[in-house]
mmCIF file with all atom_site columns, C-alpha atoms in Angstrom:
data_model
loop_
_atom_site.group_PDB
_atom_site.id
_atom_site.type_symbol
_atom_site.label_atom_id
_atom_site.label_alt_id
_atom_site.label_comp_id
_atom_site.label_asym_id
_atom_site.label_entity_id
_atom_site.label_seq_id
_atom_site.pdbx_PDB_ins_code
_atom_site.Cartn_x
_atom_site.Cartn_y
_atom_site.Cartn_z
_atom_site.occupancy
_atom_site.B_iso_or_equiv
_atom_site.pdbx_formal_charge
_atom_site.auth_seq_id
_atom_site.auth_comp_id
_atom_site.auth_asym_id
_atom_site.auth_atom_id
_atom_site.pdbx_PDB_model_num
ATOM 1   C CA . MET V 1 1   ? 0.001   -0.001  -0.002 1.00 43.00 ? 87  MET V CA 1
ATOM 2   C CA . PRO V 1 2   ? 1.468   3.430   -0.865 1.00 36.00 ? 88  PRO V CA 1
ATOM 3   C CA . GLY V 1 3   ? 2.876   5.157   2.157  1.00 35.00 ? 89  GLY V CA 1
ATOM 4   C CA . HIS V 1 4   ? 1.899   8.679   1.203  1.00 37.00 ? 90  HIS V CA 1
ATOM 5   C CA . GLY V 1 5   ? -1.546  9.755   2.261  1.00 36.00 ? 91  GLY V CA 1
ATOM 6   C CA . HIS V 1 6   ? -1.640  7.090   4.970  1.00 34.00 ? 92  HIS V CA 1
ATOM 7   C CA . HIS V 1 7   ? 0.786   8.549   7.482  1.00 35.00 ? 93  HIS V CA 1
ATOM 8   C CA . HIS V 1 8   ? -2.005  8.957   10.027 1.00 35.00 ? 94  HIS V CA 1
ATOM 9   C CA . HIS V 1 9   ? -2.759  5.218   9.991  1.00 33.00 ? 95  HIS V CA 1
ATOM 10  C CA . ASP V 1 10  ? -0.599  3.069   12.230 1.00 36.00 ? 96  ASP V CA 1
ATOM 11  C CA . HIS V 1 11  ? -3.038  0.138   12.170 1.00 35.00 ? 97  HIS V CA 1
ATOM 12  C CA . SER V 1 12  ? -1.923  -1.348  8.882  1.00 34.00 ? 98  SER V CA 1
ATOM 13  C CA . GLY V 1 13  ? -3.851  -4.550  9.479  1.00 36.00 ? 99  GLY V CA 1
ATOM 14  C CA . HIS V 1 14  ? -7.141  -2.694  9.559  1.00 39.00 ? 100 HIS V CA 1
ATOM 15  C CA . CYS V 1 15  ? -6.976  -0.657  6.372  1.00 38.00 ? 101 CYS V CA 1
ATOM 16  C CA . HIS V 1 16  ? -9.388  -1.510  3.634  1.00 39.00 ? 102 HIS V CA 1
ATOM 17  C CA . GLY V 1 17  ? -6.739  -2.414  1.081  1.00 37.00 ? 103 GLY V CA 1
ATOM 18  C CA . GLU V 1 18  ? -6.356  -1.374  -2.527 1.00 37.00 ? 104 GLU V CA 1
ATOM 19  C CA . ASP V 1 19  ? -9.947  -0.368  -3.073 1.00 40.00 ? 105 ASP V CA 1
ATOM 20  C CA . GLY V 1 20  ? -9.365  3.217   -4.089 1.00 40.00 ? 106 GLY V CA 1
ATOM 21  C CA . HIS V 1 21  ? -10.794 4.420   -0.789 1.00 41.00 ? 107 HIS V CA 1
ATOM 22  C CA . ASP V 1 22  ? -9.351  7.712   0.417  1.00 39.00 ? 108 ASP V CA 1
ATOM 23  C CA . HIS V 1 23  ? -8.644  7.154   4.087  1.00 41.00 ? 109 HIS V CA 1
ATOM 24  C CA . SER V 1 24  ? -8.185  10.855  4.741  1.00 39.00 ? 110 SER V CA 1
ATOM 25  C CA . ASN V 1 25  ? -11.958 11.165  4.588  1.00 43.00 ? 111 ASN V CA 1
ATOM 26  C CA . ASP V 1 26  ? -12.233 8.770   7.522  1.00 48.00 ? 112 ASP V CA 1
ATOM 27  C CA . ILE V 1 27  ? -10.239 10.932  9.880  1.00 49.00 ? 113 ILE V CA 1
ATOM 28  C CA . THR V 1 28  ? -11.208 14.576  9.600  1.00 49.00 ? 114 THR V CA 1
ATOM 29  C CA . PRO V 1 29  ? -15.034 14.350  9.656  1.00 47.00 ? 115 PRO V CA 1
ATOM 30  C CA . ALA V 1 30  ? -14.938 11.982  12.607 1.00 46.00 ? 116 ALA V CA 1
ATOM 31  C CA . ILE V 1 31  ? -12.746 14.315  14.634 1.00 55.00 ? 117 ILE V CA 1
ATOM 32  C CA . GLN V 1 32  ? -14.700 17.397  13.679 1.00 58.00 ? 118 GLN V CA 1
ATOM 33  C CA . SER V 1 33  ? -18.090 16.081  14.721 1.00 73.00 ? 119 SER V CA 1
ATOM 34  C CA . THR V 1 34  ? -17.175 13.700  17.516 1.00 89.00 ? 120 THR V CA 1
ATOM 35  C CA . LEU V 1 35  ? -18.809 14.291  20.898 1.00 94.00 ? 121 LEU V CA 1
ATOM 36  C CA . TYR V 1 36  ? -15.815 12.869  22.780 1.00 94.00 ? 122 TYR V CA 1
ATOM 37  C CA . SER V 1 37  ? -15.201 16.041  24.805 1.00 93.00 ? 123 SER V CA 1
ATOM 38  C CA . GLN V 1 38  ? -18.881 16.236  25.817 1.00 95.00 ? 124 GLN V CA 1
ATOM 39  C CA . ILE V 1 39  ? -19.004 12.792  27.488 1.00 96.00 ? 125 ILE V CA 1
ATOM 40  C CA . GLU V 1 40  ? -19.001 12.526  31.283 1.00 97.00 ? 126 GLU V CA 1
ATOM 41  C CA . PHE V 1 41  ? -16.668 9.542   31.499 1.00 97.00 ? 127 PHE V CA 1
ATOM 42  C CA . ASP V 1 42  ? -16.755 9.366   35.311 1.00 97.00 ? 128 ASP V CA 1
ATOM 43  C CA . ARG V 1 43  ? -20.532 8.839   35.303 1.00 98.00 ? 129 ARG V CA 1
ATOM 44  C CA . ILE V 1 44  ? -20.653 6.023   32.746 1.00 98.00 ? 130 ILE V CA 1
ATOM 45  C CA . ILE V 1 45  ? -22.321 2.914   34.165 1.00 98.00 ? 131 ILE V CA 1
ATOM 46  C CA . THR V 1 46  ? -22.051 -0.499  32.543 1.00 98.00 ? 132 THR V CA 1
ATOM 47  C CA . LEU V 1 47  ? -24.042 -3.511  33.749 1.00 98.00 ? 133 LEU V CA 1
ATOM 48  C CA . ASN V 1 48  ? -22.798 -7.089  33.319 1.00 98.00 ? 134 ASN V CA 1
ATOM 49  C CA . GLU V 1 49  ? -19.224 -6.098  32.501 1.00 98.00 ? 135 GLU V CA 1
ATOM 50  C CA . ALA V 1 50  ? -16.679 -8.793  33.298 1.00 98.00 ? 136 ALA V CA 1
ATOM 51  C CA . GLU V 1 51  ? -14.057 -6.254  34.323 1.00 97.00 ? 137 GLU V CA 1
ATOM 52  C CA . SER V 1 52  ? -14.955 -3.166  36.332 1.00 97.00 ? 138 SER V CA 1
ATOM 53  C CA . ASN V 1 53  ? -14.874 0.123   34.400 1.00 97.00 ? 139 ASN V CA 1
ATOM 54  C CA . SER V 1 54  ? -14.116 -1.588  31.083 1.00 98.00 ? 140 SER V CA 1
ATOM 55  C CA . GLY V 1 55  ? -17.246 -0.046  29.597 1.00 98.00 ? 141 GLY V CA 1
ATOM 56  C CA . ALA V 1 56  ? -16.032 3.458   30.419 1.00 98.00 ? 142 ALA V CA 1
ATOM 57  C CA . ALA V 1 57  ? -12.565 2.512   29.163 1.00 98.00 ? 143 ALA V CA 1
ATOM 58  C CA . ILE V 1 58  ? -13.721 1.741   25.617 1.00 98.00 ? 144 ILE V CA 1
ATOM 59  C CA . VAL V 1 59  ? -15.634 5.028   25.438 1.00 98.00 ? 145 VAL V CA 1
ATOM 60  C CA . LYS V 1 60  ? -12.542 6.872   26.685 1.00 97.00 ? 146 LYS V CA 1
ATOM 61  C CA . LYS V 1 61  ? -10.534 5.589   23.732 1.00 96.00 ? 147 LYS V CA 1
ATOM 62  C CA . THR V 1 62  ? -9.608  8.400   21.390 1.00 93.00 ? 148 THR V CA 1
ATOM 63  C CA . TRP V 1 63  ? -10.247 8.161   17.668 1.00 92.00 ? 149 TRP V CA 1
ATOM 64  C CA . ALA V 1 64  ? -6.576  7.270   17.162 1.00 93.00 ? 150 ALA V CA 1
ATOM 65  C CA . GLU V 1 65  ? -6.965  4.376   19.644 1.00 95.00 ? 151 GLU V CA 1
ATOM 66  C CA . ARG V 1 66  ? -10.222 3.007   18.257 1.00 95.00 ? 152 ARG V CA 1
ATOM 67  C CA . LEU V 1 67  ? -8.754  -0.169  16.732 1.00 95.00 ? 153 LEU V CA 1
ATOM 68  C CA . ASN V 1 68  ? -6.555  -1.068  19.680 1.00 95.00 ? 154 ASN V CA 1
ATOM 69  C CA . ASP V 1 69  ? -7.184  -4.555  21.074 1.00 93.00 ? 155 ASP V CA 1
ATOM 70  C CA . HIS V 1 70  ? -7.185  -3.304  24.649 1.00 95.00 ? 156 HIS V CA 1
ATOM 71  C CA . PRO V 1 71  ? -9.022  -2.229  26.639 1.00 97.00 ? 157 PRO V CA 1
ATOM 72  C CA . GLU V 1 72  ? -12.036 -4.274  25.562 1.00 98.00 ? 158 GLU V CA 1
ATOM 73  C CA . LEU V 1 73  ? -15.507 -4.519  27.089 1.00 98.00 ? 159 LEU V CA 1
ATOM 74  C CA . GLU V 1 74  ? -16.581 -8.100  27.714 1.00 98.00 ? 160 GLU V CA 1
ATOM 75  C CA . SER V 1 75  ? -19.889 -9.288  29.123 1.00 98.00 ? 161 SER V CA 1
ATOM 76  C CA . ASP V 1 76  ? -19.969 -11.466 32.211 1.00 97.00 ? 162 ASP V CA 1
ATOM 77  C CA . ALA V 1 77  ? -22.986 -13.656 33.069 1.00 94.00 ? 163 ALA V CA 1
ATOM 78  C CA . ASP V 1 78  ? -24.514 -13.735 29.589 1.00 96.00 ? 164 ASP V CA 1
ATOM 79  C CA . GLU V 1 79  ? -24.279 -12.009 26.227 1.00 96.00 ? 165 GLU V CA 1
ATOM 80  C CA . GLN V 1 80  ? -26.123 -8.809  27.199 1.00 97.00 ? 166 GLN V CA 1
ATOM 81  C CA . LEU V 1 81  ? -24.577 -5.456  28.071 1.00 98.00 ? 167 LEU V CA 1
ATOM 82  C CA . LEU V 1 82  ? -26.245 -2.256  29.270 1.00 98.00 ? 168 LEU V CA 1
ATOM 83  C CA . MET V 1 83  ? -24.342 1.046   29.144 1.00 98.00 ? 169 MET V CA 1
ATOM 84  C CA . TYR V 1 84  ? -25.491 4.419   30.477 1.00 98.00 ? 170 TYR V CA 1
ATOM 85  C CA . ILE V 1 85  ? -23.498 7.291   28.948 1.00 98.00 ? 171 ILE V CA 1
ATOM 86  C CA . PRO V 1 86  ? -24.245 10.882  30.051 1.00 98.00 ? 172 PRO V CA 1
ATOM 87  C CA . PHE V 1 87  ? -23.190 14.069  28.287 1.00 97.00 ? 173 PHE V CA 1
ATOM 88  C CA . THR V 1 88  ? -22.088 17.383  29.781 1.00 95.00 ? 174 THR V CA 1
ATOM 89  C CA . GLY V 1 89  ? -25.075 19.144  28.234 1.00 95.00 ? 175 GLY V CA 1
ATOM 90  C CA . GLN V 1 90  ? -27.604 18.771  25.447 1.00 95.00 ? 176 GLN V CA 1
ATOM 91  C CA . VAL V 1 91  ? -26.463 17.170  22.219 1.00 96.00 ? 177 VAL V CA 1
ATOM 92  C CA . LYS V 1 92  ? -28.000 16.202  18.907 1.00 96.00 ? 178 LYS V CA 1
ATOM 93  C CA . LEU V 1 93  ? -26.895 12.673  18.107 1.00 96.00 ? 179 LEU V CA 1
ATOM 94  C CA . HIS V 1 94  ? -26.244 11.921  14.444 1.00 96.00 ? 180 HIS V CA 1
ATOM 95  C CA . SER V 1 95  ? -24.606 8.499   14.595 1.00 96.00 ? 181 SER V CA 1
ATOM 96  C CA . ILE V 1 96  ? -22.918 5.972   16.841 1.00 97.00 ? 182 ILE V CA 1
ATOM 97  C CA . LEU V 1 97  ? -19.473 4.581   16.098 1.00 96.00 ? 183 LEU V CA 1
ATOM 98  C CA . ILE V 1 98  ? -18.713 0.964   17.047 1.00 97.00 ? 184 ILE V CA 1
ATOM 99  C CA . TYR V 1 99  ? -15.682 -1.223  16.554 1.00 97.00 ? 185 TYR V CA 1
ATOM 100 C CA . THR V 1 100 ? -15.556 -4.913  17.456 1.00 96.00 ? 186 THR V CA 1
ATOM 101 C CA . ALA V 1 101 ? -13.113 -7.658  16.628 1.00 95.00 ? 187 ALA V CA 1
ATOM 102 C CA . PRO V 1 102 ? -14.306 -9.891  13.755 1.00 95.00 ? 188 PRO V CA 1
ATOM 103 C CA . THR V 1 103 ? -15.590 -12.774 15.911 1.00 95.00 ? 189 THR V CA 1
ATOM 104 C CA . SER V 1 104 ? -18.978 -14.242 16.783 1.00 96.00 ? 190 SER V CA 1
ATOM 105 C CA . SER V 1 105 ? -18.763 -12.350 20.093 1.00 97.00 ? 191 SER V CA 1
ATOM 106 C CA . ALA V 1 106 ? -19.462 -9.109  18.243 1.00 97.00 ? 192 ALA V CA 1
ATOM 107 C CA . PRO V 1 107 ? -22.823 -7.530  19.156 1.00 97.00 ? 193 PRO V CA 1
ATOM 108 C CA . LYS V 1 108 ? -25.695 -7.889  16.722 1.00 97.00 ? 194 LYS V CA 1
ATOM 109 C CA . SER V 1 109 ? -28.696 -5.897  17.973 1.00 96.00 ? 195 SER V CA 1
ATOM 110 C CA . LEU V 1 110 ? -28.484 -2.544  19.733 1.00 98.00 ? 196 LEU V CA 1
ATOM 111 C CA . LYS V 1 111 ? -31.366 -0.745  21.392 1.00 98.00 ? 197 LYS V CA 1
ATOM 112 C CA . LEU V 1 112 ? -30.849 2.908   22.290 1.00 98.00 ? 198 LEU V CA 1
ATOM 113 C CA . PHE V 1 113 ? -32.755 4.838   24.929 1.00 98.00 ? 199 PHE V CA 1
ATOM 114 C CA . LYS V 1 114 ? -32.710 8.631   25.255 1.00 98.00 ? 200 LYS V CA 1
ATOM 115 C CA . ASN V 1 115 ? -32.421 10.402  28.627 1.00 98.00 ? 201 ASN V CA 1
ATOM 116 C CA . ARG V 1 116 ? -33.069 7.348   30.825 1.00 97.00 ? 202 ARG V CA 1
ATOM 117 C CA . ASP V 1 117 ? -30.882 6.760   33.879 1.00 95.00 ? 203 ASP V CA 1
ATOM 118 C CA . ASP V 1 118 ? -33.171 4.211   35.501 1.00 96.00 ? 204 ASP V CA 1
ATOM 119 C CA . LEU V 1 119 ? -32.908 1.170   33.232 1.00 97.00 ? 205 LEU V CA 1
ATOM 120 C CA . ASP V 1 120 ? -31.938 -2.352  34.140 1.00 97.00 ? 206 ASP V CA 1
ATOM 121 C CA . PHE V 1 121 ? -31.976 -5.426  31.929 1.00 97.00 ? 207 PHE V CA 1
ATOM 122 C CA . SER V 1 122 ? -35.613 -6.159  32.722 1.00 96.00 ? 208 SER V CA 1
ATOM 123 C CA . THR V 1 123 ? -36.948 -2.704  31.841 1.00 97.00 ? 209 THR V CA 1
ATOM 124 C CA . ALA V 1 124 ? -34.633 -2.377  28.832 1.00 97.00 ? 210 ALA V CA 1
ATOM 125 C CA . SER V 1 125 ? -36.022 -5.649  27.475 1.00 96.00 ? 211 SER V CA 1
ATOM 126 C CA . GLU V 1 126 ? -39.639 -4.574  27.943 1.00 96.00 ? 212 GLU V CA 1
ATOM 127 C CA . LEU V 1 127 ? -39.587 -0.889  26.990 1.00 97.00 ? 213 LEU V CA 1
ATOM 128 C CA . LYS V 1 128 ? -39.802 0.361   23.449 1.00 98.00 ? 214 LYS V CA 1
ATOM 129 C CA . PRO V 1 129 ? -36.405 1.902   22.642 1.00 98.00 ? 215 PRO V CA 1
ATOM 130 C CA . THR V 1 130 ? -35.952 5.355   21.185 1.00 98.00 ? 216 THR V CA 1
ATOM 131 C CA . GLN V 1 131 ? -34.326 3.554   18.271 1.00 98.00 ? 217 GLN V CA 1
ATOM 132 C CA . LYS V 1 132 ? -33.055 0.082   17.416 1.00 98.00 ? 218 LYS V CA 1
ATOM 133 C CA . VAL V 1 133 ? -30.167 -0.502  15.062 1.00 97.00 ? 219 VAL V CA 1
ATOM 134 C CA . ASP V 1 134 ? -28.636 -3.662  13.629 1.00 97.00 ? 220 ASP V CA 1
ATOM 135 C CA . ILE V 1 135 ? -24.855 -3.879  13.816 1.00 97.00 ? 221 ILE V CA 1
ATOM 136 C CA . PRO V 1 136 ? -23.303 -5.515  10.741 1.00 96.00 ? 222 PRO V CA 1
ATOM 137 C CA . GLN V 1 137 ? -21.261 -8.635  11.278 1.00 95.00 ? 223 GLN V CA 1
ATOM 138 C CA . PRO V 1 138 ? -17.623 -7.535  11.327 1.00 95.00 ? 224 PRO V CA 1
ATOM 139 C CA . VAL V 1 139 ? -15.118 -9.031  8.929  1.00 94.00 ? 225 VAL V CA 1
ATOM 140 C CA . PRO V 1 140 ? -11.327 -8.679  9.027  1.00 94.00 ? 226 PRO V CA 1
ATOM 141 C CA . GLY V 1 141 ? -10.345 -5.146  8.019  1.00 91.00 ? 227 GLY V CA 1
ATOM 142 C CA . ALA V 1 142 ? -13.861 -3.748  8.393  1.00 90.00 ? 228 ALA V CA 1
ATOM 143 C CA . GLY V 1 143 ? -12.784 -1.053  10.833 1.00 92.00 ? 229 GLY V CA 1
ATOM 144 C CA . VAL V 1 144 ? -15.307 1.106   12.656 1.00 95.00 ? 230 VAL V CA 1
ATOM 145 C CA . PHE V 1 145 ? -19.002 0.886   11.797 1.00 95.00 ? 231 PHE V CA 1
ATOM 146 C CA . GLU V 1 146 ? -20.816 4.230   11.738 1.00 95.00 ? 232 GLU V CA 1
ATOM 147 C CA . LEU V 1 147 ? -24.490 3.578   12.405 1.00 96.00 ? 233 LEU V CA 1
ATOM 148 C CA . PRO V 1 148 ? -26.667 6.569   11.461 1.00 96.00 ? 234 PRO V CA 1
ATOM 149 C CA . LEU V 1 149 ? -29.468 7.540   13.829 1.00 97.00 ? 235 LEU V CA 1
ATOM 150 C CA . ASN V 1 150 ? -32.833 9.135   13.145 1.00 97.00 ? 236 ASN V CA 1
ATOM 151 C CA . ARG V 1 151 ? -31.889 12.700  14.024 1.00 95.00 ? 237 ARG V CA 1
ATOM 152 C CA . ALA V 1 152 ? -35.478 13.723  14.738 1.00 96.00 ? 238 ALA V CA 1
ATOM 153 C CA . HIS V 1 153 ? -35.453 11.376  17.735 1.00 97.00 ? 239 HIS V CA 1
ATOM 154 C CA . TRP V 1 154 ? -32.182 12.597  19.204 1.00 97.00 ? 240 TRP V CA 1
ATOM 155 C CA . ASN V 1 155 ? -32.548 16.337  19.760 1.00 94.00 ? 241 ASN V CA 1
ATOM 156 C CA . THR V 1 156 ? -32.053 17.587  23.339 1.00 95.00 ? 242 THR V CA 1
ATOM 157 C CA . THR V 1 157 ? -30.225 14.406  24.329 1.00 97.00 ? 243 THR V CA 1
ATOM 158 C CA . THR V 1 158 ? -28.518 14.548  27.722 1.00 97.00 ? 244 THR V CA 1
ATOM 159 C CA . SER V 1 159 ? -27.726 10.834  28.000 1.00 98.00 ? 245 SER V CA 1
ATOM 160 C CA . VAL V 1 160 ? -27.959 7.654   25.946 1.00 98.00 ? 246 VAL V CA 1
ATOM 161 C CA . THR V 1 161 ? -28.337 4.106   27.199 1.00 98.00 ? 247 THR V CA 1
ATOM 162 C CA . LEU V 1 162 ? -27.042 1.328   24.961 1.00 98.00 ? 248 LEU V CA 1
ATOM 163 C CA . PHE V 1 163 ? -28.575 -2.127  25.299 1.00 98.00 ? 249 PHE V CA 1
ATOM 164 C CA . PHE V 1 164 ? -26.535 -4.737  23.458 1.00 98.00 ? 250 PHE V CA 1
ATOM 165 C CA . GLU V 1 165 ? -29.143 -7.454  23.378 1.00 96.00 ? 251 GLU V CA 1
ATOM 166 C CA . ASP V 1 166 ? -27.394 -10.319 21.566 1.00 96.00 ? 252 ASP V CA 1
ATOM 167 C CA . ASN V 1 167 ? -24.355 -11.190 19.477 1.00 97.00 ? 253 ASN V CA 1
ATOM 168 C CA . TRP V 1 168 ? -23.504 -12.889 16.195 1.00 96.00 ? 254 TRP V CA 1
ATOM 169 C CA . SER V 1 169 ? -23.097 -16.349 17.736 1.00 94.00 ? 255 SER V CA 1
ATOM 170 C CA . ASP V 1 170 ? -26.908 -16.807 17.717 1.00 84.00 ? 256 ASP V CA 1
ATOM 171 C CA . GLY V 1 171 ? -26.942 -17.993 21.305 1.00 79.00 ? 257 GLY V CA 1
ATOM 172 C CA . GLU V 1 172 ? -23.911 -20.251 21.148 1.00 85.00 ? 258 GLU V CA 1
ATOM 173 C CA . GLU V 1 173 ? -21.517 -17.710 22.675 1.00 83.00 ? 259 GLU V CA 1
ATOM 174 C CA . GLU V 1 174 ? -22.547 -16.090 25.960 1.00 90.00 ? 260 GLU V CA 1
ATOM 175 C CA . VAL V 1 175 ? -19.782 -13.493 25.874 1.00 96.00 ? 261 VAL V CA 1
ATOM 176 C CA . THR V 1 176 ? -20.211 -10.246 23.941 1.00 98.00 ? 262 THR V CA 1
ATOM 177 C CA . LYS V 1 177 ? -17.155 -8.116  23.251 1.00 98.00 ? 263 LYS V CA 1
ATOM 178 C CA . VAL V 1 178 ? -16.999 -4.466  22.185 1.00 98.00 ? 264 VAL V CA 1
ATOM 179 C CA . GLY V 1 179 ? -13.755 -2.647  21.449 1.00 98.00 ? 265 GLY V CA 1
ATOM 180 C CA . TYR V 1 180 ? -14.792 0.962   20.886 1.00 98.00 ? 266 TYR V CA 1
ATOM 181 C CA . VAL V 1 181 ? -17.863 3.165   21.195 1.00 98.00 ? 267 VAL V CA 1
ATOM 182 C CA . GLY V 1 182 ? -18.053 6.755   20.015 1.00 97.00 ? 268 GLY V CA 1
ATOM 183 C CA . PHE V 1 183 ? -20.645 9.334   19.040 1.00 97.00 ? 269 PHE V CA 1
ATOM 184 C CA . LYS V 1 184 ? -20.995 11.906  16.306 1.00 95.00 ? 270 LYS V CA 1
ATOM 185 C CA . GLY V 1 185 ? -23.344 14.826  16.543 1.00 95.00 ? 271 GLY V CA 1
ATOM 186 C CA . GLN V 1 186 ? -23.698 18.424  17.581 1.00 94.00 ? 272 GLN V CA 1
ATOM 187 C CA . PHE V 1 187 ? -23.255 19.977  20.996 1.00 93.00 ? 273 PHE V CA 1
ATOM 188 C CA . MET V 1 188 ? -26.069 22.384  21.833 1.00 86.00 ? 274 MET V CA 1
ATOM 189 C CA . ALA V 1 189 ? -25.274 25.710  23.473 1.00 69.00 ? 275 ALA V CA 1
ATOM 190 C CA . LEU V 1 190 ? -27.758 26.382  26.242 1.00 62.00 ? 276 LEU V CA 1
ATOM 191 C CA . ASN V 1 191 ? -27.364 30.151  26.357 1.00 55.00 ? 277 ASN V CA 1
ATOM 192 C CA . ARG V 1 192 ? -30.811 30.785  24.868 1.00 49.00 ? 278 ARG V CA 1
ATOM 193 C CA . GLU V 1 193 ? -32.750 28.717  27.367 1.00 48.00 ? 279 GLU V CA 1
ATOM 194 C CA . PRO V 1 194 ? -32.431 31.123  30.339 1.00 44.00 ? 280 PRO V CA 1
ATOM 195 C CA . ILE V 1 195 ? -33.763 33.948  28.141 1.00 42.00 ? 281 ILE V CA 1
ATOM 196 C CA . SER V 1 196 ? -36.935 31.985  27.473 1.00 41.00 ? 282 SER V CA 1
ATOM 197 C CA . PHE V 1 197 ? -37.211 30.987  31.115 1.00 42.00 ? 283 PHE V CA 1
ATOM 198 C CA . LEU V 1 198 ? -36.819 34.537  32.461 1.00 45.00 ? 284 LEU V CA 1
ATOM 199 C CA . TYR V 1 199 ? -39.426 35.804  30.045 1.00 45.00 ? 285 TYR V CA 1
ATOM 200 C CA . GLU V 1 200 ? -41.909 33.235  31.327 1.00 46.00 ? 286 GLU V CA 1
ATOM 201 C CA . ALA V 1 201 ? -40.978 33.860  34.963 1.00 49.00 ? 287 ALA V CA 1
ATOM 202 C CA . ALA V 1 202 ? -41.569 37.607  34.593 1.00 49.00 ? 288 ALA V CA 1
ATOM 203 C CA . ALA V 1 203 ? -44.982 37.256  32.973 1.00 50.00 ? 289 ALA V CA 1
ATOM 204 C CA . ASN V 1 204 ? -47.061 40.418  33.064 1.00 52.00 ? 290 ASN V CA 1
ATOM 205 C CA . PRO V 1 205 ? -49.996 40.054  35.506 1.00 49.00 ? 291 PRO V CA 1
ATOM 206 C CA . ASN V 1 206 ? -52.056 42.241  33.174 1.00 51.00 ? 292 ASN V CA 1
ATOM 207 C CA . ASP V 1 207 ? -51.868 39.453  30.596 1.00 49.00 ? 293 ASP V CA 1
ATOM 208 C CA . HIS V 1 208 ? -54.006 37.286  32.852 1.00 46.00 ? 294 HIS V CA 1
ATOM 209 C CA . VAL V 1 209 ? -57.643 38.235  32.514 1.00 45.00 ? 295 VAL V CA 1
ATOM 210 C CA . THR V 1 210 ? -59.521 38.130  35.795 1.00 44.00 ? 296 THR V CA 1
ATOM 211 C CA . ILE V 1 211 ? -62.467 35.780  35.764 1.00 44.00 ? 297 ILE V CA 1
ATOM 212 C CA . GLN V 1 212 ? -65.551 37.578  37.033 1.00 48.00 ? 298 GLN V CA 1
ATOM 213 C CA . GLY V 1 213 ? -67.551 36.021  39.817 1.00 47.00 ? 299 GLY V CA 1
ATOM 214 C CA . VAL V 1 214 ? -64.961 33.492  41.007 1.00 43.00 ? 300 VAL V CA 1
ATOM 215 C CA . ASN V 1 215 ? -63.907 33.845  44.617 1.00 44.00 ? 301 ASN V CA 1
ATOM 216 C CA . GLY V 1 216 ? -60.209 34.370  45.239 1.00 43.00 ? 302 GLY V CA 1
ATOM 217 C CA . ILE V 1 217 ? -59.217 35.223  41.682 1.00 41.00 ? 303 ILE V CA 1
ATOM 218 C CA . GLY V 1 218 ? -57.721 38.698  41.584 1.00 44.00 ? 304 GLY V CA 1
ATOM 219 C CA . GLY V 1 219 ? -59.644 39.749  44.695 1.00 43.00 ? 305 GLY V CA 1
ATOM 220 C CA . GLN V 1 220 ? -62.950 39.893  42.895 1.00 44.00 ? 306 GLN V CA 1
ATOM 221 C CA . ILE V 1 221 ? -66.082 40.518  44.967 1.00 42.00 ? 307 ILE V CA 1
ATOM 222 C CA . MET V 1 222 ? -68.532 37.678  44.689 1.00 45.00 ? 308 MET V CA 1
ATOM 223 C CA . PRO V 1 223 ? -72.048 38.646  43.522 1.00 48.00 ? 309 PRO V CA 1
ATOM 224 C CA . GLY V 1 224 ? -74.294 39.568  46.432 1.00 49.00 ? 310 GLY V CA 1
ATOM 225 C CA . GLN V 1 225 ? -71.419 40.539  48.748 1.00 45.00 ? 311 GLN V CA 1
#
């Protein structure tokens, strides 16, 4: 593979090969629109992880580290994983980025829930998700999958919960492994919200028409008094 134009790739085993694909397009858009700096890593909660804090560790991976073998999130008692990932403010999610090694332990179905910090495996299984996406089966050299989300469903997002429900082993392998999770989208500035709030809080009493004949409203005298 020609060396020029690929100096930012040090994972030679994961490039797509001589397919005419310009890898420079992979790097810049992902960095420009990644929500990495808006994630509250210390508040990430992962249920059924075999190793403590491994869920947070794969989200903490930078874009340059996305194909590294370690750290890796691995499920414990069965194939399901539940991850709660909060943001520092409101975001608009555009897509989720996922990398897994090309094995049958790779996750298959992903349910996403918006702004829910109260889910366990039971409720996540029963509730209708904000969106469900199918994760393609990884093959050697596939790299990171970018799974587009329905943007209309992901405005004003303050947290996302990921429910990896099964994997590509079709029940034969009870361990699910995920190597990298990232998010692309838009961080929302909140500076306009207080303006709206203050306007509502300082509502003009004259805007509220007094209802005649109702006791206690605006000090009105009841008929006959």
